[in-house]
Amino acid sequence: MNGKATRFIIICIAVICLGLLAMRLSRMRQASLQDKVAAQQAAPAEMFYVGSKYDKIYHNPSCRLAAEINTGELVTFTSARQAISKGYRPCEKCRP
């Protein structure tokens, strides 16, 4: 193999590895959100939405943006009405 082919193969392997890493991190974030929600829930059957106390946006727990909420910022709501009454607005991505 010549030098260009070797570099191309190395770059392809690096891109594949980065893609796999990104997928793994995404799964870890989602698992982290589920852990956060479970820790915050007072009444599991009644929890419908999660939000951040800083950005005032509420999400479906499955929203990818909700997975990025830090544990110390996480708040839960039993209804959209409750979230709105506390000054939150719905996420434009998951549209809860």
PDB file of N, CA and C in Angstrom:
ATOM      1  N   MET A   1       0.834  -1.187   0.000  1.00  0.00           N
ATOM      2  CA  MET A   1       0.000   0.000   0.000  1.00  0.00           C
ATOM      3  C   MET A   1       0.876   1.247   0.000  1.00  0.00           C
ATOM      4  N   ASN A   2       0.401   2.256  -0.697  1.00  0.00           N
ATOM      5  CA  ASN A   2       1.163   3.504  -0.694  1.00  0.00           C
ATOM      6  C   ASN A   2       0.736   4.370   0.489  1.00  0.00           C
ATOM      7  N   GLY A   3       1.425   5.476   0.676  1.00  0.00           N
ATOM      8  CA  GLY A   3       1.166   6.353   1.821  1.00  0.00           C
ATOM      9  C   GLY A   3      -0.225   6.952   1.835  1.00  0.00           C
ATOM     10  N   LYS A   4      -0.748   7.324   0.660  1.00  0.00           N
ATOM     11  CA  LYS A   4      -2.084   7.928   0.598  1.00  0.00           C
ATOM     12  C   LYS A   4      -3.156   6.926   1.003  1.00  0.00           C
ATOM     13  N   ALA A   5      -3.039   5.700   0.548  1.00  0.00           N
ATOM     14  CA  ALA A   5      -4.024   4.667   0.893  1.00  0.00           C
ATOM     15  C   ALA A   5      -3.993   4.379   2.386  1.00  0.00           C
ATOM     16  N   THR A   6      -2.803   4.330   2.956  1.00  0.00           N
ATOM     17  CA  THR A   6      -2.669   4.082   4.390  1.00  0.00           C
ATOM     18  C   THR A   6      -3.309   5.211   5.188  1.00  0.00           C
ATOM     19  N   ARG A   7      -3.048   6.456   4.799  1.00  0.00           N
ATOM     20  CA  ARG A   7      -3.653   7.599   5.501  1.00  0.00           C
ATOM     21  C   ARG A   7      -5.166   7.563   5.383  1.00  0.00           C
ATOM     22  N   PHE A   8      -5.662   7.218   4.208  1.00  0.00           N
ATOM     23  CA  PHE A   8      -7.108   7.135   3.994  1.00  0.00           C
ATOM     24  C   PHE A   8      -7.736   6.085   4.911  1.00  0.00           C
ATOM     25  N   ILE A   9      -7.106   4.935   5.020  1.00  0.00           N
ATOM     26  CA  ILE A   9      -7.621   3.869   5.891  1.00  0.00           C
ATOM     27  C   ILE A   9      -7.600   4.316   7.344  1.00  0.00           C
ATOM     28  N   ILE A  10      -6.533   4.963   7.762  1.00  0.00           N
ATOM     29  CA  ILE A  10      -6.440   5.450   9.143  1.00  0.00           C
ATOM     30  C   ILE A  10      -7.533   6.477   9.419  1.00  0.00           C
ATOM     31  N   ILE A  11      -7.767   7.373   8.483  1.00  0.00           N
ATOM     32  CA  ILE A  11      -8.821   8.382   8.652  1.00  0.00           C
ATOM     33  C   ILE A  11     -10.187   7.716   8.724  1.00  0.00           C
ATOM     34  N   CYS A  12     -10.433   6.727   7.879  1.00  0.00           N
ATOM     35  CA  CYS A  12     -11.721   6.009   7.910  1.00  0.00           C
ATOM     36  C   CYS A  12     -11.933   5.325   9.250  1.00  0.00           C
ATOM     37  N   ILE A  13     -10.894   4.673   9.754  1.00  0.00           N
ATOM     38  CA  ILE A  13     -10.994   4.003  11.053  1.00  0.00           C
ATOM     39  C   ILE A  13     -11.261   5.027  12.152  1.00  0.00           C
ATOM     40  N   ALA A  14     -10.591   6.171  12.100  1.00  0.00           N
ATOM     41  CA  ALA A  14     -10.803   7.218  13.105  1.00  0.00           C
ATOM     42  C   ALA A  14     -12.235   7.735  13.062  1.00  0.00           C
ATOM     43  N   VAL A  15     -12.777   7.945  11.865  1.00  0.00           N
ATOM     44  CA  VAL A  15     -14.155   8.432  11.730  1.00  0.00           C
ATOM     45  C   VAL A  15     -15.138   7.404  12.287  1.00  0.00           C
ATOM     46  N   ILE A  16     -14.911   6.136  11.997  1.00  0.00           N
ATOM     47  CA  ILE A  16     -15.783   5.075  12.525  1.00  0.00           C
ATOM     48  C   ILE A  16     -15.716   5.048  14.046  1.00  0.00           C
ATOM     49  N   CYS A  17     -14.512   5.140  14.596  1.00  0.00           N
ATOM     50  CA  CYS A  17     -14.355   5.139  16.056  1.00  0.00           C
ATOM     51  C   CYS A  17     -15.059   6.333  16.691  1.00  0.00           C
ATOM     52  N   LEU A  18     -14.937   7.505  16.081  1.00  0.00           N
ATOM     53  CA  LEU A  18     -15.618   8.692  16.611  1.00  0.00           C
ATOM     54  C   LEU A  18     -17.132   8.525  16.553  1.00  0.00           C
ATOM     55  N   GLY A  19     -17.633   7.934  15.482  1.00  0.00           N
ATOM     56  CA  GLY A  19     -19.067   7.682  15.376  1.00  0.00           C
ATOM     57  C   GLY A  19     -19.552   6.739  16.461  1.00  0.00           C
ATOM     58  N   LEU A  20     -18.794   5.667  16.701  1.00  0.00           N
ATOM     59  CA  LEU A  20     -19.160   4.718  17.757  1.00  0.00           C
ATOM     60  C   LEU A  20     -19.109   5.382  19.129  1.00  0.00           C
ATOM     61  N   LEU A  21     -18.115   6.226  19.346  1.00  0.00           N
ATOM     62  CA  LEU A  21     -18.011   6.950  20.609  1.00  0.00           C
ATOM     63  C   LEU A  21     -19.198   7.887  20.799  1.00  0.00           C
ATOM     64  N   ALA A  22     -19.590   8.585  19.750  1.00  0.00           N
ATOM     65  CA  ALA A  22     -20.738   9.493  19.832  1.00  0.00           C
ATOM     66  C   ALA A  22     -22.012   8.724  20.166  1.00  0.00           C
ATOM     67  N   MET A  23     -22.189   7.557  19.562  1.00  0.00           N
ATOM     68  CA  MET A  23     -23.376   6.741  19.864  1.00  0.00           C
ATOM     69  C   MET A  23     -23.358   6.296  21.320  1.00  0.00           C
ATOM     70  N   ARG A  24     -22.203   5.889  21.811  1.00  0.00           N
ATOM     71  CA  ARG A  24     -22.079   5.444  23.202  1.00  0.00           C
ATOM     72  C   ARG A  24     -22.386   6.595  24.160  1.00  0.00           C
ATOM     73  N   LEU A  25     -21.856   7.779  23.879  1.00  0.00           N
ATOM     74  CA  LEU A  25     -22.117   8.935  24.736  1.00  0.00           C
ATOM     75  C   LEU A  25     -23.597   9.296  24.742  1.00  0.00           C
ATOM     76  N   SER A  26     -24.244   9.181  23.608  1.00  0.00           N
ATOM     77  CA  SER A  26     -25.674   9.463  23.524  1.00  0.00           C
ATOM     78  C   SER A  26     -26.461   8.498  24.403  1.00  0.00           C
ATOM     79  N   ARG A  27     -26.101   7.224  24.342  1.00  0.00           N
ATOM     80  CA  ARG A  27     -26.774   6.226  25.189  1.00  0.00           C
ATOM     81  C   ARG A  27     -26.525   6.499  26.666  1.00  0.00           C
ATOM     82  N   MET A  28     -25.299   6.915  26.995  1.00  0.00           N
ATOM     83  CA  MET A  28     -24.977   7.211  28.387  1.00  0.00           C
ATOM     84  C   MET A  28     -25.771   8.412  28.883  1.00  0.00           C
ATOM     85  N   ARG A  29     -25.930   9.442  28.032  1.00  0.00           N
ATOM     86  CA  ARG A  29     -26.719  10.619  28.420  1.00  0.00           C
ATOM     87  C   ARG A  29     -28.162  10.224  28.692  1.00  0.00           C
ATOM     88  N   GLN A  30     -28.729   9.385  27.829  1.00  0.00           N
ATOM     89  CA  GLN A  30     -30.115   8.967  28.004  1.00  0.00           C
ATOM     90  C   GLN A  30     -30.265   8.167  29.293  1.00  0.00           C
ATOM     91  N   ALA A  31     -29.316   7.269  29.564  1.00  0.00           N
ATOM     92  CA  ALA A  31     -29.357   6.495  30.801  1.00  0.00           C
ATOM     93  C   ALA A  31     -29.218   7.422  32.001  1.00  0.00           C
ATOM     94  N   SER A  32     -28.372   8.439  31.874  1.00  0.00           N
ATOM     95  CA  SER A  32     -28.186   9.399  32.952  1.00  0.00           C
ATOM     96  C   SER A  32     -29.479  10.159  33.234  1.00  0.00           C
ATOM     97  N   LEU A  33     -30.188  10.554  32.177  1.00  0.00           N
ATOM     98  CA  LEU A  33     -31.461  11.245  32.358  1.00  0.00           C
ATOM     99  C   LEU A  33     -32.447  10.346  33.091  1.00  0.00           C
ATOM    100  N   GLN A  34     -32.510   9.089  32.702  1.00  0.00           N
ATOM    101  CA  GLN A  34     -33.442   8.176  33.353  1.00  0.00           C
ATOM    102  C   GLN A  34     -33.101   8.033  34.830  1.00  0.00           C
ATOM    103  N   ASP A  35     -31.810   7.995  35.161  1.00  0.00           N
ATOM    104  CA  ASP A  35     -31.398   7.931  36.559  1.00  0.00           C
ATOM    105  C   ASP A  35     -31.800   9.203  37.302  1.00  0.00           C
ATOM    106  N   LYS A  36     -31.605  10.368  36.664  1.00  0.00           N
ATOM    107  CA  LYS A  36     -31.966  11.643  37.286  1.00  0.00           C
ATOM    108  C   LYS A  36     -33.458  11.713  37.563  1.00  0.00           C
ATOM    109  N   VAL A  37     -34.244  11.333  36.579  1.00  0.00           N
ATOM    110  CA  VAL A  37     -35.696  11.391  36.731  1.00  0.00           C
ATOM    111  C   VAL A  37     -36.137  10.445  37.837  1.00  0.00           C
ATOM    112  N   ALA A  38     -35.592   9.245  37.860  1.00  0.00           N
ATOM    113  CA  ALA A  38     -35.962   8.274  38.887  1.00  0.00           C
ATOM    114  C   ALA A  38     -35.624   8.798  40.279  1.00  0.00           C
ATOM    115  N   ALA A  39     -34.493   9.483  40.403  1.00  0.00           N
ATOM    116  CA  ALA A  39     -34.091  10.019  41.700  1.00  0.00           C
ATOM    117  C   ALA A  39     -34.970  11.182  42.139  1.00  0.00           C
ATOM    118  N   GLN A  40     -35.517  11.940  41.202  1.00  0.00           N
ATOM    119  CA  GLN A  40     -36.304  13.125  41.518  1.00  0.00           C
ATOM    120  C   GLN A  40     -37.791  12.846  41.705  1.00  0.00           C
ATOM    121  N   GLN A  41     -38.261  11.711  41.273  1.00  0.00           N
ATOM    122  CA  GLN A  41     -39.705  11.465  41.268  1.00  0.00           C
ATOM    123  C   GLN A  41     -40.241  11.201  42.671  1.00  0.00           C
ATOM    124  N   ALA A  42     -41.274  11.954  43.029  1.00  0.00           N
ATOM    125  CA  ALA A  42     -41.953  11.712  44.296  1.00  0.00           C
ATOM    126  C   ALA A  42     -43.096  10.725  44.089  1.00  0.00           C
ATOM    127  N   ALA A  43     -43.788  10.841  42.977  1.00  0.00           N
ATOM    128  CA  ALA A  43     -44.899   9.956  42.642  1.00  0.00           C
ATOM    129  C   ALA A  43     -44.677   9.442  41.220  1.00  0.00           C
ATOM    130  N   PRO A  44     -44.035   8.290  41.058  1.00  0.00           N
ATOM    131  CA  PRO A  44     -43.650   7.825  39.731  1.00  0.00           C
ATOM    132  C   PRO A  44     -44.777   7.785  38.709  1.00  0.00           C
ATOM    133  N   ALA A  45     -45.969   7.416  39.098  1.00  0.00           N
ATOM    134  CA  ALA A  45     -47.063   7.303  38.133  1.00  0.00           C
ATOM    135  C   ALA A  45     -47.544   8.670  37.660  1.00  0.00           C
ATOM    136  N   GLU A  46     -47.199   9.736  38.375  1.00  0.00           N
ATOM    137  CA  GLU A  46     -47.716  11.056  38.044  1.00  0.00           C
ATOM    138  C   GLU A  46     -46.718  11.934  37.285  1.00  0.00           C
ATOM    139  N   MET A  47     -45.449  11.562  37.184  1.00  0.00           N
ATOM    140  CA  MET A  47     -44.443  12.407  36.555  1.00  0.00           C
ATOM    141  C   MET A  47     -44.542  12.311  35.044  1.00  0.00           C
ATOM    142  N   PHE A  48     -44.726  13.471  34.397  1.00  0.00           N
ATOM    143  CA  PHE A  48     -44.844  13.477  32.950  1.00  0.00           C
ATOM    144  C   PHE A  48     -43.758  14.282  32.253  1.00  0.00           C
ATOM    145  N   TYR A  49     -43.249  15.328  32.874  1.00  0.00           N
ATOM    146  CA  TYR A  49     -42.323  16.234  32.200  1.00  0.00           C
ATOM    147  C   TYR A  49     -41.128  16.552  33.090  1.00  0.00           C
ATOM    148  N   VAL A  50     -40.023  16.911  32.439  1.00  0.00           N
ATOM    149  CA  VAL A  50     -38.832  17.356  33.160  1.00  0.00           C
ATOM    150  C   VAL A  50     -38.415  18.707  32.595  1.00  0.00           C
ATOM    151  N   GLY A  51     -37.704  19.469  33.412  1.00  0.00           N
ATOM    152  CA  GLY A  51     -37.233  20.769  32.960  1.00  0.00           C
ATOM    153  C   GLY A  51     -35.972  21.169  33.693  1.00  0.00           C
ATOM    154  N   SER A  52     -35.397  22.271  33.237  1.00  0.00           N
ATOM    155  CA  SER A  52     -34.227  22.843  33.887  1.00  0.00           C
ATOM    156  C   SER A  52     -34.669  24.105  34.605  1.00  0.00           C
ATOM    157  N   LYS A  53     -34.249  24.260  35.847  1.00  0.00           N
ATOM    158  CA  LYS A  53     -34.672  25.456  36.568  1.00  0.00           C
ATOM    159  C   LYS A  53     -34.025  26.720  36.031  1.00  0.00           C
ATOM    160  N   TYR A  54     -33.021  26.605  35.154  1.00  0.00           N
ATOM    161  CA  TYR A  54     -32.355  27.787  34.624  1.00  0.00           C
ATOM    162  C   TYR A  54     -32.889  28.243  33.276  1.00  0.00           C
ATOM    163  N   ASP A  55     -33.213  27.322  32.375  1.00  0.00           N
ATOM    164  CA  ASP A  55     -33.665  27.782  31.056  1.00  0.00           C
ATOM    165  C   ASP A  55     -35.183  27.868  30.931  1.00  0.00           C
ATOM    166  N   LYS A  56     -35.911  27.381  31.946  1.00  0.00           N
ATOM    167  CA  LYS A  56     -37.375  27.491  31.996  1.00  0.00           C
ATOM    168  C   LYS A  56     -38.056  26.846  30.785  1.00  0.00           C
ATOM    169  N   ILE A  57     -37.523  25.705  30.339  1.00  0.00           N
ATOM    170  CA  ILE A  57     -38.123  24.931  29.252  1.00  0.00           C
ATOM    171  C   ILE A  57     -38.443  23.551  29.806  1.00  0.00           C
ATOM    172  N   TYR A  58     -39.637  23.028  29.504  1.00  0.00           N
ATOM    173  CA  TYR A  58     -39.958  21.666  29.935  1.00  0.00           C
ATOM    174  C   TYR A  58     -39.991  20.728  28.737  1.00  0.00           C
ATOM    175  N   HIS A  59     -39.682  19.443  29.007  1.00  0.00           N
ATOM    176  CA  HIS A  59     -39.482  18.437  27.968  1.00  0.00           C
ATOM    177  C   HIS A  59     -40.196  17.137  28.331  1.00  0.00           C
ATOM    178  N   ASN A  60     -40.414  16.307  27.317  1.00  0.00           N
ATOM    179  CA  ASN A  60     -40.734  14.909  27.568  1.00  0.00           C
ATOM    180  C   ASN A  60     -39.458  14.280  28.118  1.00  0.00           C
ATOM    181  N   PRO A  61     -39.554  13.335  29.056  1.00  0.00           N
ATOM    182  CA  PRO A  61     -38.334  12.723  29.595  1.00  0.00           C
ATOM    183  C   PRO A  61     -37.460  12.070  28.522  1.00  0.00           C
ATOM    184  N   SER A  62     -38.047  11.668  27.402  1.00  0.00           N
ATOM    185  CA  SER A  62     -37.283  11.010  26.339  1.00  0.00           C
ATOM    186  C   SER A  62     -36.590  11.991  25.390  1.00  0.00           C
ATOM    187  N   CYS A  63     -36.797  13.274  25.557  1.00  0.00           N
ATOM    188  CA  CYS A  63     -36.193  14.289  24.675  1.00  0.00           C
ATOM    189  C   CYS A  63     -34.668  14.273  24.813  1.00  0.00           C
ATOM    190  N   ARG A  64     -33.973  14.361  23.668  1.00  0.00           N
ATOM    191  CA  ARG A  64     -32.505  14.350  23.715  1.00  0.00           C
ATOM    192  C   ARG A  64     -31.957  15.586  24.435  1.00  0.00           C
ATOM    193  N   LEU A  65     -32.684  16.706  24.395  1.00  0.00           N
ATOM    194  CA  LEU A  65     -32.233  17.911  25.095  1.00  0.00           C
ATOM    195  C   LEU A  65     -32.400  17.761  26.605  1.00  0.00           C
ATOM    196  N   ALA A  66     -33.408  17.004  27.019  1.00  0.00           N
ATOM    197  CA  ALA A  66     -33.608  16.765  28.447  1.00  0.00           C
ATOM    198  C   ALA A  66     -32.447  15.971  29.025  1.00  0.00           C
ATOM    199  N   ALA A  67     -31.842  15.132  28.211  1.00  0.00           N
ATOM    200  CA  ALA A  67     -30.709  14.321  28.671  1.00  0.00           C
ATOM    201  C   ALA A  67     -29.507  15.177  29.048  1.00  0.00           C
ATOM    202  N   GLU A  68     -29.475  16.413  28.605  1.00  0.00           N
ATOM    203  CA  GLU A  68     -28.348  17.301  28.877  1.00  0.00           C
ATOM    204  C   GLU A  68     -28.541  18.133  30.147  1.00  0.00           C
ATOM    205  N   ILE A  69     -29.679  17.994  30.817  1.00  0.00           N
ATOM    206  CA  ILE A  69     -29.943  18.767  32.035  1.00  0.00           C
ATOM    207  C   ILE A  69     -29.102  18.206  33.178  1.00  0.00           C
ATOM    208  N   ASN A  70     -28.361  19.069  33.853  1.00  0.00           N
ATOM    209  CA  ASN A  70     -27.559  18.647  34.998  1.00  0.00           C
ATOM    210  C   ASN A  70     -28.466  18.267  36.160  1.00  0.00           C
ATOM    211  N   THR A  71     -28.025  17.330  36.967  1.00  0.00           N
ATOM    212  CA  THR A  71     -28.828  16.834  38.081  1.00  0.00           C
ATOM    213  C   THR A  71     -29.294  17.962  38.997  1.00  0.00           C
ATOM    214  N   GLY A  72     -28.432  18.906  39.301  1.00  0.00           N
ATOM    215  CA  GLY A  72     -28.784  20.003  40.191  1.00  0.00           C
ATOM    216  C   GLY A  72     -29.800  20.969  39.611  1.00  0.00           C
ATOM    217  N   GLU A  73     -30.006  20.922  38.305  1.00  0.00           N
ATOM    218  CA  GLU A  73     -30.946  21.819  37.629  1.00  0.00           C
ATOM    219  C   GLU A  73     -32.281  21.147  37.331  1.00  0.00           C
ATOM    220  N   LEU A  74     -32.368  19.831  37.498  1.00  0.00           N
ATOM    221  CA  LEU A  74     -33.541  19.070  37.074  1.00  0.00           C
ATOM    222  C   LEU A  74     -34.751  19.325  37.975  1.00  0.00           C
ATOM    223  N   VAL A  75     -35.875  19.632  37.346  1.00  0.00           N
ATOM    224  CA  VAL A  75     -37.157  19.735  38.047  1.00  0.00           C
ATOM    225  C   VAL A  75     -38.151  18.849  37.304  1.00  0.00           C
ATOM    226  N   THR A  76     -39.172  18.389  38.013  1.00  0.00           N
ATOM    227  CA  THR A  76     -40.182  17.530  37.396  1.00  0.00           C
ATOM    228  C   THR A  76     -41.564  18.155  37.553  1.00  0.00           C
ATOM    229  N   PHE A  77     -42.439  17.821  36.621  1.00  0.00           N
ATOM    230  CA  PHE A  77     -43.805  18.341  36.622  1.00  0.00           C
ATOM    231  C   PHE A  77     -44.772  17.189  36.368  1.00  0.00           C
ATOM    232  N   THR A  78     -45.937  17.263  36.984  1.00  0.00           N
ATOM    233  CA  THR A  78     -46.951  16.235  36.766  1.00  0.00           C
ATOM    234  C   THR A  78     -47.833  16.549  35.575  1.00  0.00           C
ATOM    235  N   SER A  79     -47.754  17.784  35.072  1.00  0.00           N
ATOM    236  CA  SER A  79     -48.578  18.158  33.919  1.00  0.00           C
ATOM    237  C   SER A  79     -47.963  19.366  33.219  1.00  0.00           C
ATOM    238  N   ALA A  80     -48.367  19.556  31.967  1.00  0.00           N
ATOM    239  CA  ALA A  80     -47.930  20.741  31.227  1.00  0.00           C
ATOM    240  C   ALA A  80     -48.473  21.993  31.902  1.00  0.00           C
ATOM    241  N   ARG A  81     -49.679  21.918  32.410  1.00  0.00           N
ATOM    242  CA  ARG A  81     -50.289  23.069  33.094  1.00  0.00           C
ATOM    243  C   ARG A  81     -49.438  23.498  34.290  1.00  0.00           C
ATOM    244  N   GLN A  82     -48.946  22.521  35.044  1.00  0.00           N
ATOM    245  CA  GLN A  82     -48.107  22.836  36.193  1.00  0.00           C
ATOM    246  C   GLN A  82     -46.817  23.528  35.738  1.00  0.00           C
ATOM    247  N   ALA A  83     -46.191  23.008  34.677  1.00  0.00           N
ATOM    248  CA  ALA A  83     -44.954  23.608  34.170  1.00  0.00           C
ATOM    249  C   ALA A  83     -45.201  25.042  33.712  1.00  0.00           C
ATOM    250  N   ILE A  84     -46.267  25.254  32.962  1.00  0.00           N
ATOM    251  CA  ILE A  84     -46.596  26.589  32.451  1.00  0.00           C
ATOM    252  C   ILE A  84     -46.898  27.549  33.594  1.00  0.00           C
ATOM    253  N   SER A  85     -47.603  27.063  34.617  1.00  0.00           N
ATOM    254  CA  SER A  85     -47.942  27.926  35.756  1.00  0.00           C
ATOM    255  C   SER A  85     -46.699  28.372  36.520  1.00  0.00           C
ATOM    256  N   LYS A  86     -45.605  27.622  36.386  1.00  0.00           N
ATOM    257  CA  LYS A  86     -44.355  27.989  37.054  1.00  0.00           C
ATOM    258  C   LYS A  86     -43.421  28.763  36.126  1.00  0.00           C
ATOM    259  N   GLY A  87     -43.949  29.183  34.962  1.00  0.00           N
ATOM    260  CA  GLY A  87     -43.178  30.027  34.060  1.00  0.00           C
ATOM    261  C   GLY A  87     -42.352  29.296  33.012  1.00  0.00           C
ATOM    262  N   TYR A  88     -42.600  28.011  32.837  1.00  0.00           N
ATOM    263  CA  TYR A  88     -41.862  27.232  31.835  1.00  0.00           C
ATOM    264  C   TYR A  88     -42.599  27.251  30.504  1.00  0.00           C
ATOM    265  N   ARG A  89     -41.827  27.056  29.432  1.00  0.00           N
ATOM    266  CA  ARG A  89     -42.427  26.942  28.103  1.00  0.00           C
ATOM    267  C   ARG A  89     -42.044  25.584  27.528  1.00  0.00           C
ATOM    268  N   PRO A  90     -42.838  25.060  26.587  1.00  0.00           N
ATOM    269  CA  PRO A  90     -42.531  23.736  26.035  1.00  0.00           C
ATOM    270  C   PRO A  90     -41.306  23.756  25.117  1.00  0.00           C
ATOM    271  N   CYS A  91     -40.603  22.658  25.093  1.00  0.00           N
ATOM    272  CA  CYS A  91     -39.449  22.477  24.211  1.00  0.00           C
ATOM    273  C   CYS A  91     -39.916  22.487  22.757  1.00  0.00           C
ATOM    274  N   GLU A  92     -39.180  23.178  21.912  1.00  0.00           N
ATOM    275  CA  GLU A  92     -39.533  23.233  20.493  1.00  0.00           C
ATOM    276  C   GLU A  92     -39.148  21.960  19.749  1.00  0.00           C
ATOM    277  N   LYS A  93     -38.288  21.127  20.334  1.00  0.00           N
ATOM    278  CA  LYS A  93     -37.854  19.889  19.675  1.00  0.00           C
ATOM    279  C   LYS A  93     -38.831  18.742  19.941  1.00  0.00           C
ATOM    280  N   CYS A  94     -39.137  18.486  21.224  1.00  0.00           N
ATOM    281  CA  CYS A  94     -39.996  17.332  21.544  1.00  0.00           C
ATOM    282  C   CYS A  94     -41.471  17.695  21.611  1.00  0.00           C
ATOM    283  N   ARG A  95     -41.776  18.972  21.708  1.00  0.00           N
ATOM    284  CA  ARG A  95     -43.157  19.474  21.754  1.00  0.00           C
ATOM    285  C   ARG A  95     -44.051  18.688  22.723  1.00  0.00           C
ATOM    286  N   PRO A  96     -43.731  18.775  24.008  1.00  0.00           N
ATOM    287  CA  PRO A  96     -44.518  18.019  25.007  1.00  0.00           C
ATOM    288  C   PRO A  96     -45.956  18.507  25.122  1.00  0.00           C
TER     289      PRO A  96
END
